[in-house]
Amino acid sequence: LRGLNIFRIVGPEIAMGKTEVIIKDTHRGLWYEDGVLKRVLEAGRYEIPWYPEYFLLWRLRPRIEVIIVDIRERELTLKGQEILTSDKVALRVSIIVQFRVKDPRAAIHEVENFEERLYSDVQLAARRSLASMTLEEILRNRNQLSEAILSDVTGPAERYGVTINRADVKDLVFPGNLQEIMNRVLAAERNSQ
């Protein structure tokens, strides 16, 4: 769960006097007792029960853990993915994906790391889409490529609680020799005009 804007508040901290959790509007909390998800916490203040020493032995108290999940819209960028088109031209593609966690329970329970999974899903969708298009089709309609990636990744992401708002091709980089040829063609077209 490292690096995912997920924070943990665990039982031993409670014994040191931290008996409440405050969840902002931009986050949701997953409340676990002894490893079992009991509820999803909306924004607000929550009291964590405190048990005096004479009430129960420490090992018999329920261990309470709250995982806080960021539900704000975020961006994920896939930089420099080298992919072959259907006419065997190698392109480097950068893709930007805007997403948000819609279901915190699914985001934590269905996959080990939802951001890594989303990265893989987008990468594979881009490879499938580019492999089915020729270089000319890609150059004529980059939006078609973005739409194909978005439609391919939306369903799987929903299963692990993530909503994709946008998936766009940010950059297309051509191999050096192809870039030179394209520049010559563009220069010839300008000269003829």
CSV table of C-alpha atoms in Angstrom, one decimal:
chain,number,residue,atom,x,y,z
A,1,LEU,CA,0.0,0.0,0.0
A,2,ARG,CA,3.0,2.3,-0.1
A,3,GLY,CA,2.8,5.4,-2.1
A,4,LEU,CA,-0.9,5.2,-2.7
A,5,ASN,CA,-2.2,8.1,-0.5
A,6,ILE,CA,-3.4,5.4,2.0
A,7,PHE,CA,-2.7,6.0,5.6
A,8,ARG,CA,-3.1,3.5,8.5
A,9,ILE,CA,-4.1,4.3,12.1
A,10,VAL,CA,-3.5,1.2,14.1
A,11,GLY,CA,-4.4,-0.1,17.6
A,12,PRO,CA,-1.1,0.6,19.5
A,13,GLU,CA,-1.5,4.3,18.7
A,14,ILE,CA,-4.8,4.2,20.5
A,15,ALA,CA,-3.1,3.1,23.7
A,16,MET,CA,-0.9,6.2,23.5
A,17,GLY,CA,-4.0,8.5,23.8
A,18,LYS,CA,-5.1,8.8,20.1
A,19,THR,CA,-8.8,7.9,20.5
A,20,GLU,CA,-10.3,9.5,17.4
A,21,VAL,CA,-10.0,9.6,13.7
A,22,ILE,CA,-10.9,12.6,11.5
A,23,ILE,CA,-11.7,11.9,7.9
A,24,LYS,CA,-11.7,14.8,5.4
A,25,ASP,CA,-14.3,15.2,2.6
A,26,THR,CA,-11.5,14.2,0.2
A,27,HIS,CA,-11.0,10.8,1.8
A,28,ARG,CA,-12.9,7.7,3.0
A,29,GLY,CA,-11.9,5.3,5.8
A,30,LEU,CA,-12.1,1.5,6.1
A,31,TRP,CA,-12.7,0.4,9.7
A,32,TYR,CA,-11.4,-3.0,10.5
A,33,GLU,CA,-11.7,-4.9,13.8
A,34,ASP,CA,-9.3,-7.8,14.2
A,35,GLY,CA,-8.7,-7.8,10.4
A,36,VAL,CA,-12.4,-7.8,9.4
A,37,LEU,CA,-13.9,-4.9,7.6
A,38,LYS,CA,-16.8,-3.6,9.7
A,39,ARG,CA,-17.7,-0.4,7.8
A,40,VAL,CA,-16.7,2.3,5.4
A,41,LEU,CA,-16.3,5.7,7.1
A,42,GLU,CA,-17.6,8.9,5.3
A,43,ALA,CA,-16.1,12.3,6.2
A,44,GLY,CA,-16.3,13.2,9.8
A,45,ARG,CA,-14.9,12.5,13.3
A,46,TYR,CA,-15.0,9.0,14.7
A,47,GLU,CA,-14.2,7.9,18.2
A,48,ILE,CA,-12.1,4.7,18.6
A,49,PRO,CA,-13.2,2.7,21.7
A,50,TRP,CA,-10.7,2.7,24.5
A,51,TYR,CA,-10.7,-0.1,27.0
A,52,PRO,CA,-9.2,0.4,30.4
A,53,GLU,CA,-6.5,-2.0,31.6
A,54,TYR,CA,-8.8,-3.7,34.1
A,55,PHE,CA,-11.6,-4.3,31.5
A,56,LEU,CA,-9.8,-6.8,29.2
A,57,LEU,CA,-6.4,-8.2,28.7
A,58,TRP,CA,-4.6,-6.4,25.9
A,59,ARG,CA,-4.5,-9.6,23.7
A,60,LEU,CA,-8.3,-9.9,24.0
A,61,ARG,CA,-9.2,-6.4,23.0
A,62,PRO,CA,-10.2,-6.0,19.3
A,63,ARG,CA,-7.4,-4.6,17.3
A,64,ILE,CA,-8.8,-1.6,15.4
A,65,GLU,CA,-7.3,-0.4,12.2
A,66,VAL,CA,-8.5,2.4,10.0
A,67,ILE,CA,-7.2,2.7,6.4
A,68,ILE,CA,-7.8,6.1,4.9
A,69,VAL,CA,-8.2,6.2,1.1
A,70,ASP,CA,-7.8,9.3,-1.1
A,71,ILE,CA,-10.9,9.6,-3.4
A,72,ARG,CA,-9.9,12.8,-5.2
A,73,GLU,CA,-9.3,12.8,-8.9
A,74,ARG,CA,-5.7,12.0,-9.8
A,75,GLU,CA,-3.5,11.6,-12.9
A,76,LEU,CA,-1.4,8.6,-13.9
A,77,THR,CA,1.1,9.1,-16.7
A,78,LEU,CA,2.6,6.3,-18.8
A,79,LYS,CA,5.7,7.7,-20.3
A,80,GLY,CA,7.5,6.4,-23.4
A,81,GLN,CA,5.7,3.1,-24.1
A,82,GLU,CA,7.3,1.6,-27.2
A,83,ILE,CA,4.6,-0.1,-29.2
A,84,LEU,CA,4.4,-1.6,-32.7
A,85,THR,CA,1.6,-0.6,-35.0
A,86,SER,CA,-0.2,-3.1,-37.3
A,87,ASP,CA,2.2,-2.1,-40.1
A,88,LYS,CA,5.2,-2.8,-37.9
A,89,VAL,CA,6.2,0.8,-37.1
A,90,ALA,CA,7.6,1.3,-33.6
A,91,LEU,CA,6.2,4.3,-31.8
A,92,ARG,CA,6.8,5.7,-28.4
A,93,VAL,CA,3.5,6.7,-26.8
A,94,SER,CA,2.8,8.7,-23.6
A,95,ILE,CA,-0.6,8.4,-22.2
A,96,ILE,CA,-2.3,10.3,-19.4
A,97,VAL,CA,-5.2,8.9,-17.4
A,98,GLN,CA,-7.4,10.8,-15.0
A,99,PHE,CA,-9.1,8.7,-12.4
A,100,ARG,CA,-10.6,8.6,-9.0
A,101,VAL,CA,-11.4,5.9,-6.4
A,102,LYS,CA,-15.2,5.4,-6.4
A,103,ASP,CA,-15.4,2.3,-4.1
A,104,PRO,CA,-12.6,2.3,-1.5
A,105,ARG,CA,-13.5,-1.2,-0.3
A,106,ALA,CA,-13.0,-2.6,-3.8
A,107,ALA,CA,-9.9,-0.6,-4.4
A,108,ILE,CA,-8.2,-2.2,-1.3
A,109,HIS,CA,-9.8,-5.6,-1.4
A,110,GLU,CA,-10.0,-6.6,-5.1
A,111,VAL,CA,-6.4,-5.9,-6.1
A,112,GLU,CA,-3.1,-5.7,-4.2
A,113,ASN,CA,-2.4,-2.2,-5.5
A,114,PHE,CA,-5.0,-0.4,-7.6
A,115,GLU,CA,-2.6,2.2,-9.1
A,116,GLU,CA,-0.2,-0.4,-10.3
A,117,ARG,CA,-3.1,-2.5,-11.7
A,118,LEU,CA,-4.5,0.6,-13.5
A,119,TYR,CA,-1.1,1.3,-15.0
A,120,SER,CA,-0.9,-2.3,-16.3
A,121,ASP,CA,-4.4,-2.2,-17.6
A,122,VAL,CA,-3.8,1.1,-19.5
A,123,GLN,CA,-0.5,-0.2,-20.9
A,124,LEU,CA,-2.1,-3.4,-22.2
A,125,ALA,CA,-5.0,-1.5,-23.7
A,126,ALA,CA,-2.7,0.9,-25.5
A,127,ARG,CA,-0.7,-2.1,-26.9
A,128,ARG,CA,-3.9,-3.8,-28.1
A,129,SER,CA,-5.2,-0.6,-29.7
A,130,LEU,CA,-2.0,0.4,-31.4
A,131,ALA,CA,-1.3,-3.1,-32.7
A,132,SER,CA,-4.7,-3.0,-34.5
A,133,MET,CA,-4.1,0.4,-36.2
A,134,THR,CA,-1.8,1.4,-39.0
A,135,LEU,CA,0.5,4.4,-38.6
A,136,GLU,CA,-1.7,6.4,-41.1
A,137,GLU,CA,-4.9,5.6,-39.0
A,138,ILE,CA,-3.1,6.8,-35.8
A,139,LEU,CA,-1.9,10.0,-37.4
A,140,ARG,CA,-5.4,10.7,-38.9
A,141,ASN,CA,-7.3,10.2,-35.7
A,142,ARG,CA,-5.5,10.2,-32.4
A,143,ASN,CA,-8.9,10.6,-30.7
A,144,GLN,CA,-9.9,7.2,-31.9
A,145,LEU,CA,-6.8,5.7,-30.1
A,146,SER,CA,-7.7,7.6,-26.9
A,147,GLU,CA,-11.3,6.4,-27.1
A,148,ALA,CA,-10.2,2.8,-27.7
A,149,ILE,CA,-7.9,2.8,-24.7
A,150,LEU,CA,-10.6,4.4,-22.5
A,151,SER,CA,-13.3,1.9,-23.5
A,152,ASP,CA,-10.9,-1.1,-23.1
A,153,VAL,CA,-9.8,-0.1,-19.5
A,154,THR,CA,-13.1,1.3,-18.1
A,155,GLY,CA,-14.8,-2.1,-17.4
A,156,PRO,CA,-11.8,-3.7,-15.6
A,157,ALA,CA,-11.1,-0.6,-13.5
A,158,GLU,CA,-14.8,-0.5,-12.3
A,159,ARG,CA,-14.3,-4.0,-10.9
A,160,TYR,CA,-11.7,-2.8,-8.5
A,161,GLY,CA,-13.4,0.4,-7.6
A,162,VAL,CA,-11.8,3.0,-9.9
A,163,THR,CA,-13.6,5.3,-12.3
A,164,ILE,CA,-11.7,6.5,-15.3
A,165,ASN,CA,-12.6,10.0,-16.4
A,166,ARG,CA,-10.2,10.4,-19.3
A,167,ALA,CA,-7.5,8.5,-21.1
A,168,ASP,CA,-5.6,10.5,-23.7
A,169,VAL,CA,-2.6,10.0,-25.9
A,170,LYS,CA,-0.3,12.8,-24.7
A,171,ASP,CA,2.7,12.3,-27.0
A,172,LEU,CA,3.5,10.2,-30.1
A,173,VAL,CA,7.2,9.9,-30.9
A,174,PHE,CA,8.4,8.4,-34.1
A,175,PRO,CA,11.6,6.6,-34.8
A,176,GLY,CA,14.4,8.9,-36.0
A,177,ASN,CA,14.4,7.8,-39.7
A,178,LEU,CA,10.6,8.1,-39.9
A,179,GLN,CA,10.7,11.5,-38.3
A,180,GLU,CA,13.1,12.7,-41.0
A,181,ILE,CA,10.9,11.3,-43.8
A,182,MET,CA,7.8,13.0,-42.4
A,183,ASN,CA,9.6,16.3,-42.0
A,184,ARG,CA,10.7,16.1,-45.7
A,185,VAL,CA,7.1,15.3,-46.8
A,186,LEU,CA,5.8,18.3,-44.7
A,187,ALA,CA,8.5,20.6,-46.1
A,188,ALA,CA,7.6,19.5,-49.7
A,189,GLU,CA,3.9,20.1,-49.1
A,190,ARG,CA,4.7,23.6,-47.8
A,191,ASN,CA,6.9,24.4,-50.8
A,192,SER,CA,4.2,23.2,-53.2
A,193,GLN,CA,1.7,25.5,-51.6
